[in-house]
Short mmCIF file of C-alpha atoms (C1' of nucleotides) in Angstrom, two decimals:
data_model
loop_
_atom_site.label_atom_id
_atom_site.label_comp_id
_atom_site.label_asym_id
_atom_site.label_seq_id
_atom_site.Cartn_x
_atom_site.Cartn_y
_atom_site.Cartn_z
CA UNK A 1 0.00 0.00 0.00
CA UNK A 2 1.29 3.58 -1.18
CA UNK A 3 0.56 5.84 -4.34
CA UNK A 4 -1.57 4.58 -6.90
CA UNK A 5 0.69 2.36 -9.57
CA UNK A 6 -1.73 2.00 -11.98
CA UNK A 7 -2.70 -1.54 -12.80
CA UNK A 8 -4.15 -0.57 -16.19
CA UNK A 9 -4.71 3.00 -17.11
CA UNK A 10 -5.14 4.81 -13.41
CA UNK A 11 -7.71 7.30 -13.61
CA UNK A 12 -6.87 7.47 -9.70
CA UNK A 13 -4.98 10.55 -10.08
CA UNK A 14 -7.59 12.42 -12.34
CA UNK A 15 -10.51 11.04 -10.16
CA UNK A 16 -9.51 12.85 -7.03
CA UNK A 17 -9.73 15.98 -8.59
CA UNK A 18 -13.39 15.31 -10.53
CA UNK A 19 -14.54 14.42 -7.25
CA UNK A 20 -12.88 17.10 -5.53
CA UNK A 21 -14.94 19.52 -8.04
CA UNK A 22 -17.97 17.96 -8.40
CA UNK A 23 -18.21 18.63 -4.26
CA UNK A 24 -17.10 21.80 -4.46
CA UNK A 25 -20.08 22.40 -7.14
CA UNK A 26 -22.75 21.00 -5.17
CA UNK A 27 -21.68 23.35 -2.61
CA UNK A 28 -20.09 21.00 -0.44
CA UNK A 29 -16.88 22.40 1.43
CA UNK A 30 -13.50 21.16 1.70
CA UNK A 31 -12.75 18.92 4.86
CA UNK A 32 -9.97 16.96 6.60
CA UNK A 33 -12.59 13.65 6.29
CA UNK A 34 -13.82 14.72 2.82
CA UNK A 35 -9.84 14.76 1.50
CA UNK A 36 -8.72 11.43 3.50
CA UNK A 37 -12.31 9.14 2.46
CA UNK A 38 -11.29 10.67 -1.66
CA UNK A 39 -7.59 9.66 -1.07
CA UNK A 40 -8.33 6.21 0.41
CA UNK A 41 -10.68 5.48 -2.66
CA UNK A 42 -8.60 6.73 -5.19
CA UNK A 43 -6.35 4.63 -4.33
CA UNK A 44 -8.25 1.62 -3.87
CA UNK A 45 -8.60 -0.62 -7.00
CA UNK A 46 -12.26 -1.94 -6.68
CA UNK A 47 -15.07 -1.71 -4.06
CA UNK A 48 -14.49 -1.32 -0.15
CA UNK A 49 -17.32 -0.83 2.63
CA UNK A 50 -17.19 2.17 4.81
CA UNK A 51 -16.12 0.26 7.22
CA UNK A 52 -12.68 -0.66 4.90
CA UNK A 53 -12.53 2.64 3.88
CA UNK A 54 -12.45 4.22 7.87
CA UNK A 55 -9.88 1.32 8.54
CA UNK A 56 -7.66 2.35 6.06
CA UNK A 57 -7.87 5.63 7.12
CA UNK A 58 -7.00 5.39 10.54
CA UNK A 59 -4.33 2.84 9.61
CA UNK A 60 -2.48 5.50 8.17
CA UNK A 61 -2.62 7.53 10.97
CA UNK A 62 -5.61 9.87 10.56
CA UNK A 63 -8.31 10.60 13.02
CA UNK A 64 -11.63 10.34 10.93
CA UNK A 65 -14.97 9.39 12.38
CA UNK A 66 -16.59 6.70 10.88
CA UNK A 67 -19.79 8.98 10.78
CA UNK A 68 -17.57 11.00 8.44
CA UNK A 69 -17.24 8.57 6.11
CA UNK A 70 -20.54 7.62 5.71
CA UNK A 71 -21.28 11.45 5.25
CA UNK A 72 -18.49 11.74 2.40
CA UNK A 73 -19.60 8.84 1.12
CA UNK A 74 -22.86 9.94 0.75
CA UNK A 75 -22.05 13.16 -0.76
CA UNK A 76 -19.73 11.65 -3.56
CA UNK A 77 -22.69 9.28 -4.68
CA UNK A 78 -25.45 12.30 -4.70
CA UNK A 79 -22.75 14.04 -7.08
CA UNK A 80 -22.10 10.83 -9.15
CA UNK A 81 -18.58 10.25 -8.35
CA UNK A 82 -18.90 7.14 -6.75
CA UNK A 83 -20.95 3.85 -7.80
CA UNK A 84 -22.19 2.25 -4.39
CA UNK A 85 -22.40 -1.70 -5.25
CA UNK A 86 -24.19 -4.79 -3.14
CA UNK A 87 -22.95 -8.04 -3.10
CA UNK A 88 -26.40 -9.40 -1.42
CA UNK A 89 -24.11 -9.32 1.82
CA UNK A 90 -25.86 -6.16 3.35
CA UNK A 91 -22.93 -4.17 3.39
CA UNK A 92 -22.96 -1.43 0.84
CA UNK A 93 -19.51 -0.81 -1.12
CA UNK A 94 -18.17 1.84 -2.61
CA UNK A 95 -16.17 2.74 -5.72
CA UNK A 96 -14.70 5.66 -7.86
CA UNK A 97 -16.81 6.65 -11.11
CA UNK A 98 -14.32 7.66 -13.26
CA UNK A 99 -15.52 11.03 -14.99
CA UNK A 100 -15.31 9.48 -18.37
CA UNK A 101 -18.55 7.65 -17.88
CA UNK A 102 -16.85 4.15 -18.18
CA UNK A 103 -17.25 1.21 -15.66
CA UNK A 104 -17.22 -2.15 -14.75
CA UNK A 105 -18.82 -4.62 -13.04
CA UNK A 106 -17.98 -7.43 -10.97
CA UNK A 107 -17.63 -11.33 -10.17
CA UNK A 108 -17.84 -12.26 -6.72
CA UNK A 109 -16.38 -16.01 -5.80
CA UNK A 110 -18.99 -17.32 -3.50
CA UNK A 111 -16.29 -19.67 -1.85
CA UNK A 112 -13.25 -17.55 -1.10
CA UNK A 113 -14.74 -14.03 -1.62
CA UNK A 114 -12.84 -12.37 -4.17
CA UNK A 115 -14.10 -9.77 -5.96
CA UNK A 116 -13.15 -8.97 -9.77
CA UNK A 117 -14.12 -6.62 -12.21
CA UNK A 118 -14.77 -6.88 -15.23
CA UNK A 119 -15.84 -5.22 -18.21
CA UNK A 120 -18.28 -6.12 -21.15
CA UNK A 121 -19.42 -3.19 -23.76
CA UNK A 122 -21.82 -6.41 -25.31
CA UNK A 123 -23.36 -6.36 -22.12
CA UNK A 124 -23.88 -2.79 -22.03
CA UNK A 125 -25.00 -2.38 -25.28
CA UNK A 126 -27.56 -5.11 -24.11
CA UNK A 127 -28.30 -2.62 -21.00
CA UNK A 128 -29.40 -0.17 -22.92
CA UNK A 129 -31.30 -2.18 -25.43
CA UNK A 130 -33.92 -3.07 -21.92
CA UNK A 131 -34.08 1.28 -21.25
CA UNK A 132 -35.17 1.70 -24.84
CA UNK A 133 -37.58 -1.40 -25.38
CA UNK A 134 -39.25 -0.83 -21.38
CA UNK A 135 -39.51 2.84 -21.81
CA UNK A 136 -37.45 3.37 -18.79
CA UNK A 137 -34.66 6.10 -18.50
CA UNK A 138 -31.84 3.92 -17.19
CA UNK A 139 -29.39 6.48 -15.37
CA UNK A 140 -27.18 3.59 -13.04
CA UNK A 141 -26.92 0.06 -13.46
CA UNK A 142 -25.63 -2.72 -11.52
CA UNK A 143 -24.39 -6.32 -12.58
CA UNK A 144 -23.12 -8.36 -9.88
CA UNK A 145 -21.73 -12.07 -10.72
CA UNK A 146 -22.17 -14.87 -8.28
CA UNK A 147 -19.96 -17.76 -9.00
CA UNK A 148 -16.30 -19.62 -8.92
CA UNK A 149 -13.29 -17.85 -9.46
CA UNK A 150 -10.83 -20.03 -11.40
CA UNK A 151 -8.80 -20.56 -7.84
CA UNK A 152 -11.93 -22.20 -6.42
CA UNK A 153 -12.75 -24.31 -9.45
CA UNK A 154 -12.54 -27.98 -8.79
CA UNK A 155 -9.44 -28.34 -11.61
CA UNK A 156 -10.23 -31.64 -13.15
CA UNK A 157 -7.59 -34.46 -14.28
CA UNK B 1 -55.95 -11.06 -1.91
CA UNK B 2 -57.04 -14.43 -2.38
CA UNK B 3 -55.33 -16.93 -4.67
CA UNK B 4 -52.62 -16.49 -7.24
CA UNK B 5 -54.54 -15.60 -10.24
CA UNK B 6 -51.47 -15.59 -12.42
CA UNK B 7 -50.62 -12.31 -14.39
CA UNK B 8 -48.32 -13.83 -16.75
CA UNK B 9 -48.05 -17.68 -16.80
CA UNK B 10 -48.54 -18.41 -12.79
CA UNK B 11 -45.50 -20.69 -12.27
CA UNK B 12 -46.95 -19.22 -8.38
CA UNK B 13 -48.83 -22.90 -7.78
CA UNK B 14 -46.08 -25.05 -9.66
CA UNK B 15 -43.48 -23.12 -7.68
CA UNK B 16 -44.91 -23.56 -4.40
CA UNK B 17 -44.26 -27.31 -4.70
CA UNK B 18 -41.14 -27.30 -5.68
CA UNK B 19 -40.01 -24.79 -2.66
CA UNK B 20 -41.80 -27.50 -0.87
CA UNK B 21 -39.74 -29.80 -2.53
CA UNK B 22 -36.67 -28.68 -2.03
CA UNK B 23 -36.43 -27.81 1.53
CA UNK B 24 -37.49 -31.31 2.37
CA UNK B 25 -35.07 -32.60 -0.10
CA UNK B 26 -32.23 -30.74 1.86
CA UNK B 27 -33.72 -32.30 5.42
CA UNK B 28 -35.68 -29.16 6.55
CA UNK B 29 -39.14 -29.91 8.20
CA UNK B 30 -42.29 -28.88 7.23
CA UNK B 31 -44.08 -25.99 9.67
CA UNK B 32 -46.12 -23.36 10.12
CA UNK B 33 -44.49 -20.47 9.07
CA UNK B 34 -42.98 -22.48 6.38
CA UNK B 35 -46.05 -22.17 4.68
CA UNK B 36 -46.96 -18.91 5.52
CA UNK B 37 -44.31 -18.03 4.02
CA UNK B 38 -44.03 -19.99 0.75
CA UNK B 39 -47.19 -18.91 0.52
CA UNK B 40 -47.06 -15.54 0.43
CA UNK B 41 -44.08 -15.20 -1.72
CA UNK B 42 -45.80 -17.21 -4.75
CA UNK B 43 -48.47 -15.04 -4.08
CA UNK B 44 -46.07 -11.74 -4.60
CA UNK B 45 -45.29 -10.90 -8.36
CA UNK B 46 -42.52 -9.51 -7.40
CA UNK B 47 -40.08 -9.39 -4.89
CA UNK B 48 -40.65 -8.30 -1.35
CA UNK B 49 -38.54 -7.78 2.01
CA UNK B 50 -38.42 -10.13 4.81
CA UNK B 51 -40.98 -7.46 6.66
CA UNK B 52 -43.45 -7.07 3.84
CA UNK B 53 -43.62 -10.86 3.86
CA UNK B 54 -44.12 -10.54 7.58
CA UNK B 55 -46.61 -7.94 7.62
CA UNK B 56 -48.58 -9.41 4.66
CA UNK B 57 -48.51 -12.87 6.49
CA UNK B 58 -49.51 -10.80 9.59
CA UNK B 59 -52.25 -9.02 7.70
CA UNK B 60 -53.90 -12.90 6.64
CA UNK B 61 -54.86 -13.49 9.72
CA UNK B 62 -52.04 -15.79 11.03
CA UNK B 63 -48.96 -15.31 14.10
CA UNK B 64 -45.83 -15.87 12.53
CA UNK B 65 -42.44 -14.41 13.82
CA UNK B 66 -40.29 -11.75 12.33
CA UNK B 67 -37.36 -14.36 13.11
CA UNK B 68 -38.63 -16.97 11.01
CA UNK B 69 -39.20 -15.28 8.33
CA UNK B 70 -36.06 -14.43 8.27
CA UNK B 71 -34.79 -18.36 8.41
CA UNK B 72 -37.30 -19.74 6.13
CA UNK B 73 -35.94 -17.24 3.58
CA UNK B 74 -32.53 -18.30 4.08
CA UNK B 75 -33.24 -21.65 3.83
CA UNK B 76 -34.94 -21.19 1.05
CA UNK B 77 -32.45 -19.21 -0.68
CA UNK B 78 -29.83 -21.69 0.49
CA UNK B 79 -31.38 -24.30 -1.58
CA UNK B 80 -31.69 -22.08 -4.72
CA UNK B 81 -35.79 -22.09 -4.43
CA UNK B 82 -35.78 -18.11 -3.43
CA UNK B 83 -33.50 -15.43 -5.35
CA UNK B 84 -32.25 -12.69 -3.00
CA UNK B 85 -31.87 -9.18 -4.65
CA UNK B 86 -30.41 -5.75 -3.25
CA UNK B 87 -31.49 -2.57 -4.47
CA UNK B 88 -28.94 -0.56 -2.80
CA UNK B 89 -31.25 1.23 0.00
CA UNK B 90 -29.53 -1.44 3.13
CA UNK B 91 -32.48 -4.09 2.76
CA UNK B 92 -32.76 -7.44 1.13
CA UNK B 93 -35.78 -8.59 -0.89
CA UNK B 94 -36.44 -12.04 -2.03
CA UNK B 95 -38.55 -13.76 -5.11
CA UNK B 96 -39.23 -17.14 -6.03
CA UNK B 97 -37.04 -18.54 -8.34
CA UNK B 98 -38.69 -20.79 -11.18
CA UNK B 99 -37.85 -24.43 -11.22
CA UNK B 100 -37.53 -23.79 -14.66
CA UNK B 101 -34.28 -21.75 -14.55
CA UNK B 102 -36.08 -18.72 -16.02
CA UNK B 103 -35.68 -15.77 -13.97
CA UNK B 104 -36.18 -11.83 -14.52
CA UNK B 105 -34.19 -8.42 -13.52
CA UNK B 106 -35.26 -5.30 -12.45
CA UNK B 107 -35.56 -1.43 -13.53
CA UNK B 108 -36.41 0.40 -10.31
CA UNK B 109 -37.29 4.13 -10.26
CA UNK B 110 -35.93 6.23 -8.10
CA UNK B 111 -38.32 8.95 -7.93
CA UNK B 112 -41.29 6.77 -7.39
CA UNK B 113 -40.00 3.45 -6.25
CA UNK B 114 -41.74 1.53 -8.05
CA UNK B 115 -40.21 -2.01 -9.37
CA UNK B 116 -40.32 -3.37 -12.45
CA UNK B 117 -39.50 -6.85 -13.71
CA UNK B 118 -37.99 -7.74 -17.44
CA UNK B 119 -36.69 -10.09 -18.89
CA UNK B 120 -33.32 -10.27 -21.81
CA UNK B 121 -32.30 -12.93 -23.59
CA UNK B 122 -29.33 -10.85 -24.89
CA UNK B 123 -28.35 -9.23 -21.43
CA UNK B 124 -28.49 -13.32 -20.34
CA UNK B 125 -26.07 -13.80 -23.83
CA UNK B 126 -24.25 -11.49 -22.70
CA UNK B 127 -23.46 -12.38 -19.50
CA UNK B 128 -22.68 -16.15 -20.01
CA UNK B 129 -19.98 -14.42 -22.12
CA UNK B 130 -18.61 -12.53 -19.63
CA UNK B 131 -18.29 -15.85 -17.55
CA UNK B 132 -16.53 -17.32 -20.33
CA UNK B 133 -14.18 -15.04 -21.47
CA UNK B 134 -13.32 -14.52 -17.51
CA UNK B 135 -13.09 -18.39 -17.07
CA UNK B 136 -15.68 -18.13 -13.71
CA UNK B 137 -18.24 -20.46 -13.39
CA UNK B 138 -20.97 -18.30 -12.99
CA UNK B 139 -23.92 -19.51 -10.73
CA UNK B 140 -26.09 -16.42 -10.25
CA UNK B 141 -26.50 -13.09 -11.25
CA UNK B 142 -28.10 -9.74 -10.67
CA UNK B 143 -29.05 -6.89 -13.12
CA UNK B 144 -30.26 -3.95 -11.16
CA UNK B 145 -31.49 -1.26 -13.45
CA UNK B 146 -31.93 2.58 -11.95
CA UNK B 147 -33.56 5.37 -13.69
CA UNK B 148 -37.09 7.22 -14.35
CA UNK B 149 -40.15 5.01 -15.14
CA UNK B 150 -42.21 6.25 -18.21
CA UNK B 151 -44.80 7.81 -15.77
CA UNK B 152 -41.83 9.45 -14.08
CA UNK B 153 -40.09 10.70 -16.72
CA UNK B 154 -40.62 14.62 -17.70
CA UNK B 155 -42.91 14.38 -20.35
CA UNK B 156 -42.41 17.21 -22.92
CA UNK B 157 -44.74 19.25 -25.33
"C1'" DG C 1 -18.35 36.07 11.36
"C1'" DT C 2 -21.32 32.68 9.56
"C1'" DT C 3 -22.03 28.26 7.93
"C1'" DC C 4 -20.78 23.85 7.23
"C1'" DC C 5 -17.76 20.01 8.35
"C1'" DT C 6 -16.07 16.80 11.87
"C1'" DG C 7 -15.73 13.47 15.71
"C1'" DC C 8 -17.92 11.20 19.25
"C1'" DA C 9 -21.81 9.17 21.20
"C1'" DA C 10 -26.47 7.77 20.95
"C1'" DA C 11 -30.25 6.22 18.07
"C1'" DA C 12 -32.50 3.80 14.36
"C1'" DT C 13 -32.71 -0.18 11.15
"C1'" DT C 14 -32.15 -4.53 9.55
"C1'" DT C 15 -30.82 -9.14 10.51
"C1'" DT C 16 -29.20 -12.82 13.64
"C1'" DT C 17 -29.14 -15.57 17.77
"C1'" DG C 18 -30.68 -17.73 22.44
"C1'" DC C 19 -33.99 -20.19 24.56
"C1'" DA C 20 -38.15 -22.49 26.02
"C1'" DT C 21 -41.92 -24.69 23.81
"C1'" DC C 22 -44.36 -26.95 20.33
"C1'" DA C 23 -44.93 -29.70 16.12
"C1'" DG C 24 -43.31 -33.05 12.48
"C1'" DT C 25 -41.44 -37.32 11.39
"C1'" DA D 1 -39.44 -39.96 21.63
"C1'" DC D 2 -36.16 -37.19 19.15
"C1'" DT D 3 -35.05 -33.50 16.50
"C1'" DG D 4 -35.94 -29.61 14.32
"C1'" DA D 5 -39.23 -25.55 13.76
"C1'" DT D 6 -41.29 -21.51 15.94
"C1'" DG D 7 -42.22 -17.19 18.60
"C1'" DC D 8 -40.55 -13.89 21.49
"C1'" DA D 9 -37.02 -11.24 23.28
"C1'" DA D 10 -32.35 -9.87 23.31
"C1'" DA D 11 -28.16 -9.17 20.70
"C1'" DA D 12 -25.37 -7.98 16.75
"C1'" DA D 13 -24.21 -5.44 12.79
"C1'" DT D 14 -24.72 -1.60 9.73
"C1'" DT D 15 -26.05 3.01 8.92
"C1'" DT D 16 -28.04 7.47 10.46
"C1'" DT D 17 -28.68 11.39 13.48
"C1'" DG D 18 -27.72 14.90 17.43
"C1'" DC D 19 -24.67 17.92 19.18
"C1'" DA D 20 -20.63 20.79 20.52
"C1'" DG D 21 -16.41 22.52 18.73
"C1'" DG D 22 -13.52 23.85 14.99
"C1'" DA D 23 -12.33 24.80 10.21
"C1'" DA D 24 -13.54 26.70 5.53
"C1'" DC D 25 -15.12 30.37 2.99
#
DNA sequence: GTTCCTGCAAAATTTTTGCATCAGT
DNA sequence: ACTGATGCAAAAATTTTGCAGGAAC
C-alpha cells in the first residue's frame, strides 16, 4: 500500500480531482474527512465498505470518524462520483466513477470471496437495449456475478 | 388477496411445490411459518422484504415471527428455491425462483419506487460471455437497473 | 463572522441468535 | 421420543442522526 501504480490506465490521479470539483459544485466544502475518504478510494482498486474505507484511514494515521465517512460517502454518490455496489451481503460498497462515464462490473467467488471486475461493452449495449424497449430512462446500473473464481474451481484431471 | 390468479403464466402454484420440494429434499421440516411463508411469496409478483412478507402474512390473519421469516428465507435461498436481490437502500428482498431456470431483472425508479420486472435474452447472452471469457463459473446473477419510469419521466410538449 | 464540516456518542434499522416450547417425522 | 421448527425477546451489525467545537469560505 502507497501511491496509486496504476494496474491498467489509473484514472486514480484524475478522479480525485473530478470528485474534488464535483463537491465543491454542489456546494459541499473542503474537509480533513472529505480529502482522507477521496484519497483512500482513489487509491483503492475496486469496491471497499465504509467500514474498509475508515480502517484504512486510521491505519495511516488519521483521526476520521466513521460517521464522516458515511457522510463523504454519501455526498460523492449524490454528485455521481462514486458507484455504491451490493454483493447481497448487506454491506454497501463503494467505488470511484471515473468522470469518463466508463465502468465495470464485478464477479464475486462465492467460496473464497474475491471480488473482480470486469468489463463487457456487449453487455452494455444489451443494457441499454432493456431502457429503450421498457420505456425506462436507465441512469445507473448494476451487474453483480455470483460464482467460482478459477482458484476455487474444482481443476479436473 | 385471495389466490394467485397468475398475471403472466402463474409458475406461483407449480413453484410452491417445488419450494416444498426442495427444503425437504435438503432435510428441513415442514411448519407453520414455512407455509406462511411460501405462501405468500408465490403469491407476490414480485419481490418483497423479509418485513413485507411478515406484515402481509400478519395481515392474513395468522402469528408468525419476524425471526422466522427471516430463516425460512434463508433456507430457502440456500437451496436455490428463493432469489435474494439488493437494491442498494440497506435491505434485502427475495422472489421465487422458477424451477424452470427462467428468472427476470429489475428497472427500479428512483423517484417513485416503483419495481419493475424484465426479462433479456441478450443481457443473459451477454453475461454467459462474460463468464466465459473470464473463465468463472458463474452460478447467479443480478441486473439492477436505476432510472425514471415512463410515468416518471418529464414528459415534454 | 457565519455556515458547514467533523468526531464522538447515541439512536434507528435490519438481521441474527438464544432459549423455552411446540410440532413433524 | 427425538429432533428440528417456531415465537418472542435480546443481541449484533450496519447506517443514520444529534450535538458541541472547529475549520472553511
Amino acid at each position: 500500500m502507497s501511491s496509486g501504480r496504476g494496474h491498467h490506465h489509473e484514472p486514480a490521479g484524475a478522479w480525485t480531482g473530478h470528485a474534488e470539483s464535483a463537491l465543491r459544485a454542489a456546494g459541499h466544502r473542503s474537509g480533513g474527512a472529505r480529502s482522507s475518504v477521496i484519497a483512500q478510494l482513489a487509491a483503492s482498486d475496486c469496491c471497499a465498505t465504509a467500514q474498509e474505507v475508515h480502517d484504512a484511514i486510521r491505519a495511516s494515521g488519521q483521526r476520521v470518524g466513521l460517521a464522516s465517512v458515511y457522510r463523504v460517502l454519501d455526498q460523492l454518490v449524490a454528485v455521481g462520483a462514486v458507484t455504491r455496489v451490493e454483493f447481497g451481503d448487506g454491506v454497501s460498497r463503494f467505488e470511484p466513477a471515473p468522470p469518463d462515464g466508463s465502468h465495470h462490473h464485478h464477479l464475486v467467488c462465492e467460496r473464497c470471496g474475491v471480488v473482480r471486475p470486469f468489463e463487457s461493452p456487449e453487455l452494455e449495449r444489451a443494457i441499454h437495449g432493456v431502457g429503450d424497449r421498457e420505456r425506462f430512462r436507465v441512469e445507473t446500473h448494476e451487474v453483480v456475478l455470483h460464482g467460482r473464481c478459477p482458484d476455487c474451481l474444482p481443476k479436473r484431471a
